[in-house]
């Protein structure tokens, strides 16, 4: 097995562990055990856990960016684009450990900067493009400030990770995110958009 393969396997295994258990709860020993290799092997490729976290976060966010771009190209209109994104993020948040973002912000500044970069330059930009498209298509209202709404939506995602506001023992992290998404979309939709949302909800009820 090549060195490149080993490095990629380490990142993949570490990412899965971080995703499931949170970053602080995963030790270098855990990553080594997951791959049945020694910690010494890991240190041949990475200087420390901080580097692994940073690369893992960048890899994850880049995959998200590529997914979003691909789905936007496939969507027939802004609302279809939104429904595709909702289905994706349902799977995304179902398996995400709620402590992950808090761990990044408080203990891994380099990885946190990577997250902020993608949040501002990729995800907010994509959201703004979607809102402009929805306005042109008559699905979203044209009487709100797009920049303000985009910033609010970005903060909603981050806000759901705040355990002081939403203690994990009292709230379902997945449900918080879905409630936020629905609240946001309903707030900017026209009657046409609202009808599309209602039809989507009905289709989801039938599935369950």
PDB file of C-alpha atoms in Angstrom:
ATOM      1  CA  UNK A   1       0.000   0.000   0.000  1.00  0.00           C
ATOM      2  CA  UNK A   2       1.398   3.424  -0.962  1.00  0.00           C
ATOM      3  CA  UNK A   3       2.101   6.232   1.478  1.00  0.00           C
ATOM      4  CA  UNK A   4      -0.659   8.269  -0.182  1.00  0.00           C
ATOM      5  CA  UNK A   5      -3.174   5.490   0.439  1.00  0.00           C
ATOM      6  CA  UNK A   6      -2.153   5.278   4.090  1.00  0.00           C
ATOM      7  CA  UNK A   7      -2.471   9.034   4.567  1.00  0.00           C
ATOM      8  CA  UNK A   8      -5.907   9.058   2.963  1.00  0.00           C
ATOM      9  CA  UNK A   9      -7.018   6.133   5.124  1.00  0.00           C
ATOM     10  CA  UNK A  10      -5.910   7.962   8.260  1.00  0.00           C
ATOM     11  CA  UNK A  11      -7.882  11.064   7.288  1.00  0.00           C
ATOM     12  CA  UNK A  12     -10.963   9.032   6.416  1.00  0.00           C
ATOM     13  CA  UNK A  13     -10.867   7.035   9.651  1.00  0.00           C
ATOM     14  CA  UNK A  14     -10.231  10.133  11.759  1.00  0.00           C
ATOM     15  CA  UNK A  15     -13.049  12.031  10.047  1.00  0.00           C
ATOM     16  CA  UNK A  16     -15.529   9.226  10.719  1.00  0.00           C
ATOM     17  CA  UNK A  17     -14.520   9.083  14.373  1.00  0.00           C
ATOM     18  CA  UNK A  18     -14.689  12.874  14.795  1.00  0.00           C
ATOM     19  CA  UNK A  19     -18.094  12.884  13.106  1.00  0.00           C
ATOM     20  CA  UNK A  20     -19.487  10.199  15.381  1.00  0.00           C
ATOM     21  CA  UNK A  21     -17.923  10.965  18.755  1.00  0.00           C
ATOM     22  CA  UNK A  22     -16.814  14.585  18.587  1.00  0.00           C
ATOM     23  CA  UNK A  23     -13.247  15.769  18.105  1.00  0.00           C
ATOM     24  CA  UNK A  24     -12.108  16.075  21.711  1.00  0.00           C
ATOM     25  CA  UNK A  25     -13.355  12.586  22.549  1.00  0.00           C
ATOM     26  CA  UNK A  26     -11.186  10.976  19.865  1.00  0.00           C
ATOM     27  CA  UNK A  27      -7.547  10.318  20.753  1.00  0.00           C
ATOM     28  CA  UNK A  28      -4.660   9.395  18.498  1.00  0.00           C
ATOM     29  CA  UNK A  29      -4.841   5.897  19.986  1.00  0.00           C
ATOM     30  CA  UNK A  30      -8.436   5.625  18.783  1.00  0.00           C
ATOM     31  CA  UNK A  31      -7.435   6.495  15.223  1.00  0.00           C
ATOM     32  CA  UNK A  32      -4.562   3.989  15.318  1.00  0.00           C
ATOM     33  CA  UNK A  33      -6.797   1.249  16.703  1.00  0.00           C
ATOM     34  CA  UNK A  34      -9.462   1.972  14.084  1.00  0.00           C
ATOM     35  CA  UNK A  35      -6.898   1.281  11.360  1.00  0.00           C
ATOM     36  CA  UNK A  36      -4.944  -1.421  13.200  1.00  0.00           C
ATOM     37  CA  UNK A  37      -1.735   0.574  12.892  1.00  0.00           C
ATOM     38  CA  UNK A  38       0.612   2.163  15.407  1.00  0.00           C
ATOM     39  CA  UNK A  39       0.589   5.797  16.473  1.00  0.00           C
ATOM     40  CA  UNK A  40       4.140   5.946  15.162  1.00  0.00           C
ATOM     41  CA  UNK A  41       2.782   5.302  11.675  1.00  0.00           C
ATOM     42  CA  UNK A  42       0.317   8.171  12.018  1.00  0.00           C
ATOM     43  CA  UNK A  43       3.104  10.529  13.096  1.00  0.00           C
ATOM     44  CA  UNK A  44       5.000   9.663   9.940  1.00  0.00           C
ATOM     45  CA  UNK A  45       2.319  11.543   8.019  1.00  0.00           C
ATOM     46  CA  UNK A  46       1.008  14.136  10.486  1.00  0.00           C
ATOM     47  CA  UNK A  47       2.825  16.182  13.089  1.00  0.00           C
ATOM     48  CA  UNK A  48      -0.107  16.151  15.541  1.00  0.00           C
ATOM     49  CA  UNK A  49      -3.849  15.743  15.980  1.00  0.00           C
ATOM     50  CA  UNK A  50      -4.426  19.407  15.145  1.00  0.00           C
ATOM     51  CA  UNK A  51      -3.120  18.830  11.614  1.00  0.00           C
ATOM     52  CA  UNK A  52      -5.375  15.796  11.179  1.00  0.00           C
ATOM     53  CA  UNK A  53      -8.399  17.792  12.365  1.00  0.00           C
ATOM     54  CA  UNK A  54      -7.633  20.674  10.011  1.00  0.00           C
ATOM     55  CA  UNK A  55      -7.192  18.451   6.963  1.00  0.00           C
ATOM     56  CA  UNK A  56     -10.295  16.417   7.883  1.00  0.00           C
ATOM     57  CA  UNK A  57     -12.449  19.539   8.163  1.00  0.00           C
ATOM     58  CA  UNK A  58     -11.177  20.927   4.867  1.00  0.00           C
ATOM     59  CA  UNK A  59     -11.821  17.597   3.129  1.00  0.00           C
ATOM     60  CA  UNK A  60     -15.352  17.382   4.515  1.00  0.00           C
ATOM     61  CA  UNK A  61     -16.280  20.947   3.595  1.00  0.00           C
ATOM     62  CA  UNK A  62     -14.841  20.590   0.116  1.00  0.00           C
ATOM     63  CA  UNK A  63     -17.016  17.515  -0.451  1.00  0.00           C
ATOM     64  CA  UNK A  64     -20.033  19.504   0.712  1.00  0.00           C
ATOM     65  CA  UNK A  65     -19.182  22.363  -1.638  1.00  0.00           C
ATOM     66  CA  UNK A  66     -18.919  19.990  -4.598  1.00  0.00           C
ATOM     67  CA  UNK A  67     -22.208  18.308  -3.664  1.00  0.00           C
ATOM     68  CA  UNK A  68     -24.037  21.627  -3.458  1.00  0.00           C
ATOM     69  CA  UNK A  69     -22.711  22.776  -6.830  1.00  0.00           C
ATOM     70  CA  UNK A  70     -23.687  19.482  -8.456  1.00  0.00           C
ATOM     71  CA  UNK A  71     -27.222  19.553  -7.035  1.00  0.00           C
ATOM     72  CA  UNK A  72     -27.744  23.169  -8.056  1.00  0.00           C
ATOM     73  CA  UNK A  73     -26.945  22.211 -11.645  1.00  0.00           C
ATOM     74  CA  UNK A  74     -29.471  19.342 -11.491  1.00  0.00           C
ATOM     75  CA  UNK A  75     -32.342  21.313  -9.922  1.00  0.00           C
ATOM     76  CA  UNK A  76     -35.238  22.611 -12.034  1.00  0.00           C
ATOM     77  CA  UNK A  77     -35.841  25.717  -9.908  1.00  0.00           C
ATOM     78  CA  UNK A  78     -34.849  27.311  -6.594  1.00  0.00           C
ATOM     79  CA  UNK A  79     -37.405  25.362  -4.569  1.00  0.00           C
ATOM     80  CA  UNK A  80     -36.309  22.068  -6.079  1.00  0.00           C
ATOM     81  CA  UNK A  81     -32.750  23.054  -5.215  1.00  0.00           C
ATOM     82  CA  UNK A  82     -33.889  23.692  -1.654  1.00  0.00           C
ATOM     83  CA  UNK A  83     -35.686  20.345  -1.317  1.00  0.00           C
ATOM     84  CA  UNK A  84     -32.605  18.498  -2.575  1.00  0.00           C
ATOM     85  CA  UNK A  85     -30.494  20.342  -0.006  1.00  0.00           C
ATOM     86  CA  UNK A  86     -32.949  19.576   2.802  1.00  0.00           C
ATOM     87  CA  UNK A  87     -32.858  15.859   2.018  1.00  0.00           C
ATOM     88  CA  UNK A  88     -29.074  15.948   1.985  1.00  0.00           C
ATOM     89  CA  UNK A  89     -28.797  17.820   5.257  1.00  0.00           C
ATOM     90  CA  UNK A  90     -31.299  15.485   6.904  1.00  0.00           C
ATOM     91  CA  UNK A  91     -28.770  12.707   6.391  1.00  0.00           C
ATOM     92  CA  UNK A  92     -25.912  15.060   7.240  1.00  0.00           C
ATOM     93  CA  UNK A  93     -27.270  16.159  10.634  1.00  0.00           C
ATOM     94  CA  UNK A  94     -28.624  12.722  11.550  1.00  0.00           C
ATOM     95  CA  UNK A  95     -25.108  11.355  11.951  1.00  0.00           C
ATOM     96  CA  UNK A  96     -23.295  14.495  13.097  1.00  0.00           C
ATOM     97  CA  UNK A  97     -22.085  14.723  16.692  1.00  0.00           C
ATOM     98  CA  UNK A  98     -23.419  18.077  18.028  1.00  0.00           C
ATOM     99  CA  UNK A  99     -20.180  18.827  19.876  1.00  0.00           C
ATOM    100  CA  UNK A 100     -18.119  18.905  16.674  1.00  0.00           C
ATOM    101  CA  UNK A 101     -18.472  22.593  15.836  1.00  0.00           C
ATOM    102  CA  UNK A 102     -18.030  23.651  19.457  1.00  0.00           C
ATOM    103  CA  UNK A 103     -14.857  21.571  19.670  1.00  0.00           C
ATOM    104  CA  UNK A 104     -13.517  23.311  16.574  1.00  0.00           C
ATOM    105  CA  UNK A 105     -14.264  26.811  17.794  1.00  0.00           C
ATOM    106  CA  UNK A 106     -12.856  26.326  21.279  1.00  0.00           C
ATOM    107  CA  UNK A 107      -9.880  24.041  20.746  1.00  0.00           C
ATOM    108  CA  UNK A 108      -8.776  23.908  17.094  1.00  0.00           C
ATOM    109  CA  UNK A 109      -8.251  27.464  15.789  1.00  0.00           C
ATOM    110  CA  UNK A 110      -6.661  26.432  12.476  1.00  0.00           C
ATOM    111  CA  UNK A 111      -9.543  24.127  11.602  1.00  0.00           C
ATOM    112  CA  UNK A 112     -12.007  26.762  12.798  1.00  0.00           C
ATOM    113  CA  UNK A 113     -10.521  29.258  10.338  1.00  0.00           C
ATOM    114  CA  UNK A 114     -11.027  26.727   7.552  1.00  0.00           C
ATOM    115  CA  UNK A 115     -14.667  26.369   8.576  1.00  0.00           C
ATOM    116  CA  UNK A 116     -15.167  30.157   8.624  1.00  0.00           C
ATOM    117  CA  UNK A 117     -13.606  30.473   5.182  1.00  0.00           C
ATOM    118  CA  UNK A 118     -15.978  27.933   3.644  1.00  0.00           C
ATOM    119  CA  UNK A 119     -18.914  29.358   5.546  1.00  0.00           C
ATOM    120  CA  UNK A 120     -18.338  32.834   4.127  1.00  0.00           C
ATOM    121  CA  UNK A 121     -16.886  32.223   0.675  1.00  0.00           C
ATOM    122  CA  UNK A 122     -18.769  29.089  -0.374  1.00  0.00           C
ATOM    123  CA  UNK A 123     -21.928  28.351   1.582  1.00  0.00           C
ATOM    124  CA  UNK A 124     -23.138  31.909   2.072  1.00  0.00           C
ATOM    125  CA  UNK A 125     -22.424  32.698  -1.556  1.00  0.00           C
ATOM    126  CA  UNK A 126     -24.399  29.622  -2.636  1.00  0.00           C
ATOM    127  CA  UNK A 127     -27.316  30.627  -0.415  1.00  0.00           C
ATOM    128  CA  UNK A 128     -27.349  34.148  -1.838  1.00  0.00           C
ATOM    129  CA  UNK A 129     -27.375  32.740  -5.376  1.00  0.00           C
ATOM    130  CA  UNK A 130     -30.304  30.462  -4.469  1.00  0.00           C
ATOM    131  CA  UNK A 131     -32.305  33.340  -3.009  1.00  0.00           C
ATOM    132  CA  UNK A 132     -31.704  35.501  -6.080  1.00  0.00           C
ATOM    133  CA  UNK A 133     -32.791  32.623  -8.291  1.00  0.00           C
ATOM    134  CA  UNK A 134     -35.927  32.087  -6.188  1.00  0.00           C
ATOM    135  CA  UNK A 135     -36.826  35.769  -6.456  1.00  0.00           C
ATOM    136  CA  UNK A 136     -36.474  35.676 -10.251  1.00  0.00           C
ATOM    137  CA  UNK A 137     -38.696  32.583 -10.368  1.00  0.00           C
ATOM    138  CA  UNK A 138     -41.372  34.102  -8.135  1.00  0.00           C
ATOM    139  CA  UNK A 139     -40.799  31.520  -5.383  1.00  0.00           C
ATOM    140  CA  UNK A 140     -39.183  33.891  -2.883  1.00  0.00           C
ATOM    141  CA  UNK A 141     -40.292  37.414  -1.999  1.00  0.00           C
ATOM    142  CA  UNK A 142     -38.396  40.378  -3.369  1.00  0.00           C
ATOM    143  CA  UNK A 143     -38.863  42.700  -0.374  1.00  0.00           C
ATOM    144  CA  UNK A 144     -36.136  41.449   1.977  1.00  0.00           C
ATOM    145  CA  UNK A 145     -32.418  42.149   2.269  1.00  0.00           C
ATOM    146  CA  UNK A 146     -30.621  39.115   0.821  1.00  0.00           C
ATOM    147  CA  UNK A 147     -27.348  39.765   2.655  1.00  0.00           C
ATOM    148  CA  UNK A 148     -29.086  40.021   6.030  1.00  0.00           C
ATOM    149  CA  UNK A 149     -31.064  36.842   5.447  1.00  0.00           C
ATOM    150  CA  UNK A 150     -27.959  34.967   4.279  1.00  0.00           C
ATOM    151  CA  UNK A 151     -26.016  35.996   7.374  1.00  0.00           C
ATOM    152  CA  UNK A 152     -28.921  35.058   9.614  1.00  0.00           C
ATOM    153  CA  UNK A 153     -29.201  31.622   8.024  1.00  0.00           C
ATOM    154  CA  UNK A 154     -25.468  30.962   8.445  1.00  0.00           C
ATOM    155  CA  UNK A 155     -25.703  31.891  12.113  1.00  0.00           C
ATOM    156  CA  UNK A 156     -28.757  29.668  12.586  1.00  0.00           C
ATOM    157  CA  UNK A 157     -26.713  26.631  11.614  1.00  0.00           C
ATOM    158  CA  UNK A 158     -24.004  27.562  14.084  1.00  0.00           C
ATOM    159  CA  UNK A 159     -26.484  28.581  16.794  1.00  0.00           C
ATOM    160  CA  UNK A 160     -27.977  25.086  16.895  1.00  0.00           C
ATOM    161  CA  UNK A 161     -24.629  23.772  18.162  1.00  0.00           C
ATOM    162  CA  UNK A 162     -24.780  25.973  21.285  1.00  0.00           C
ATOM    163  CA  UNK A 163     -25.423  23.524  24.128  1.00  0.00           C
ATOM    164  CA  UNK A 164     -26.042  26.387  26.550  1.00  0.00           C
ATOM    165  CA  UNK A 165     -29.121  27.360  24.564  1.00  0.00           C
ATOM    166  CA  UNK A 166     -30.083  23.856  23.435  1.00  0.00           C
ATOM    167  CA  UNK A 167     -28.875  21.316  26.050  1.00  0.00           C
ATOM    168  CA  UNK A 168     -28.346  17.938  24.418  1.00  0.00           C
ATOM    169  CA  UNK A 169     -30.395  16.182  27.074  1.00  0.00           C
ATOM    170  CA  UNK A 170     -33.429  18.351  26.254  1.00  0.00           C
ATOM    171  CA  UNK A 171     -33.267  18.861  22.485  1.00  0.00           C
ATOM    172  CA  UNK A 172     -32.800  16.748  19.386  1.00  0.00           C
ATOM    173  CA  UNK A 173     -30.000  18.408  17.424  1.00  0.00           C
ATOM    174  CA  UNK A 174     -31.377  17.136  14.121  1.00  0.00           C
ATOM    175  CA  UNK A 175     -34.843  18.526  14.864  1.00  0.00           C
ATOM    176  CA  UNK A 176     -33.407  21.950  15.747  1.00  0.00           C
ATOM    177  CA  UNK A 177     -31.712  22.210  12.370  1.00  0.00           C
ATOM    178  CA  UNK A 178     -34.814  21.100  10.448  1.00  0.00           C
ATOM    179  CA  UNK A 179     -36.996  23.586  12.363  1.00  0.00           C
ATOM    180  CA  UNK A 180     -34.541  26.375  11.558  1.00  0.00           C
ATOM    181  CA  UNK A 181     -34.506  25.495   7.852  1.00  0.00           C
ATOM    182  CA  UNK A 182     -38.306  25.442   7.618  1.00  0.00           C
ATOM    183  CA  UNK A 183     -38.654  28.693   9.550  1.00  0.00           C
ATOM    184  CA  UNK A 184     -36.163  30.403   7.262  1.00  0.00           C
ATOM    185  CA  UNK A 185     -37.715  29.210   4.011  1.00  0.00           C
ATOM    186  CA  UNK A 186     -41.294  29.977   5.041  1.00  0.00           C
ATOM    187  CA  UNK A 187     -40.195  33.455   6.034  1.00  0.00           C
ATOM    188  CA  UNK A 188     -38.925  34.372   2.567  1.00  0.00           C
ATOM    189  CA  UNK A 189     -41.443  32.458   0.414  1.00  0.00           C
ATOM    190  CA  UNK A 190     -44.208  33.873  -1.734  1.00  0.00           C
ATOM    191  CA  UNK A 191     -47.635  32.209  -1.928  1.00  0.00           C
ATOM    192  CA  UNK A 192     -46.291  30.175  -4.843  1.00  0.00           C
ATOM    193  CA  UNK A 193     -43.327  29.103  -2.749  1.00  0.00           C
ATOM    194  CA  UNK A 194     -45.513  28.321   0.258  1.00  0.00           C
ATOM    195  CA  UNK A 195     -47.706  26.045  -1.864  1.00  0.00           C
ATOM    196  CA  UNK A 196     -44.622  24.180  -3.066  1.00  0.00           C
ATOM    197  CA  UNK A 197     -43.480  23.730   0.527  1.00  0.00           C
ATOM    198  CA  UNK A 198     -46.871  22.424   1.590  1.00  0.00           C
ATOM    199  CA  UNK A 199     -46.842  19.911  -1.268  1.00  0.00           C
ATOM    200  CA  UNK A 200     -43.358  18.815  -0.213  1.00  0.00           C
ATOM    201  CA  UNK A 201     -44.512  18.355   3.381  1.00  0.00           C
ATOM    202  CA  UNK A 202     -47.440  16.234   2.272  1.00  0.00           C
ATOM    203  CA  UNK A 203     -45.157  14.048   0.168  1.00  0.00           C
ATOM    204  CA  UNK A 204     -42.879  13.566   3.172  1.00  0.00           C
ATOM    205  CA  UNK A 205     -45.823  12.541   5.374  1.00  0.00           C
ATOM    206  CA  UNK A 206     -46.781   9.871   2.857  1.00  0.00           C
ATOM    207  CA  UNK A 207     -43.242   8.511   2.897  1.00  0.00           C
ATOM    208  CA  UNK A 208     -43.326   8.132   6.670  1.00  0.00           C
TER     209      UNK A 208
END
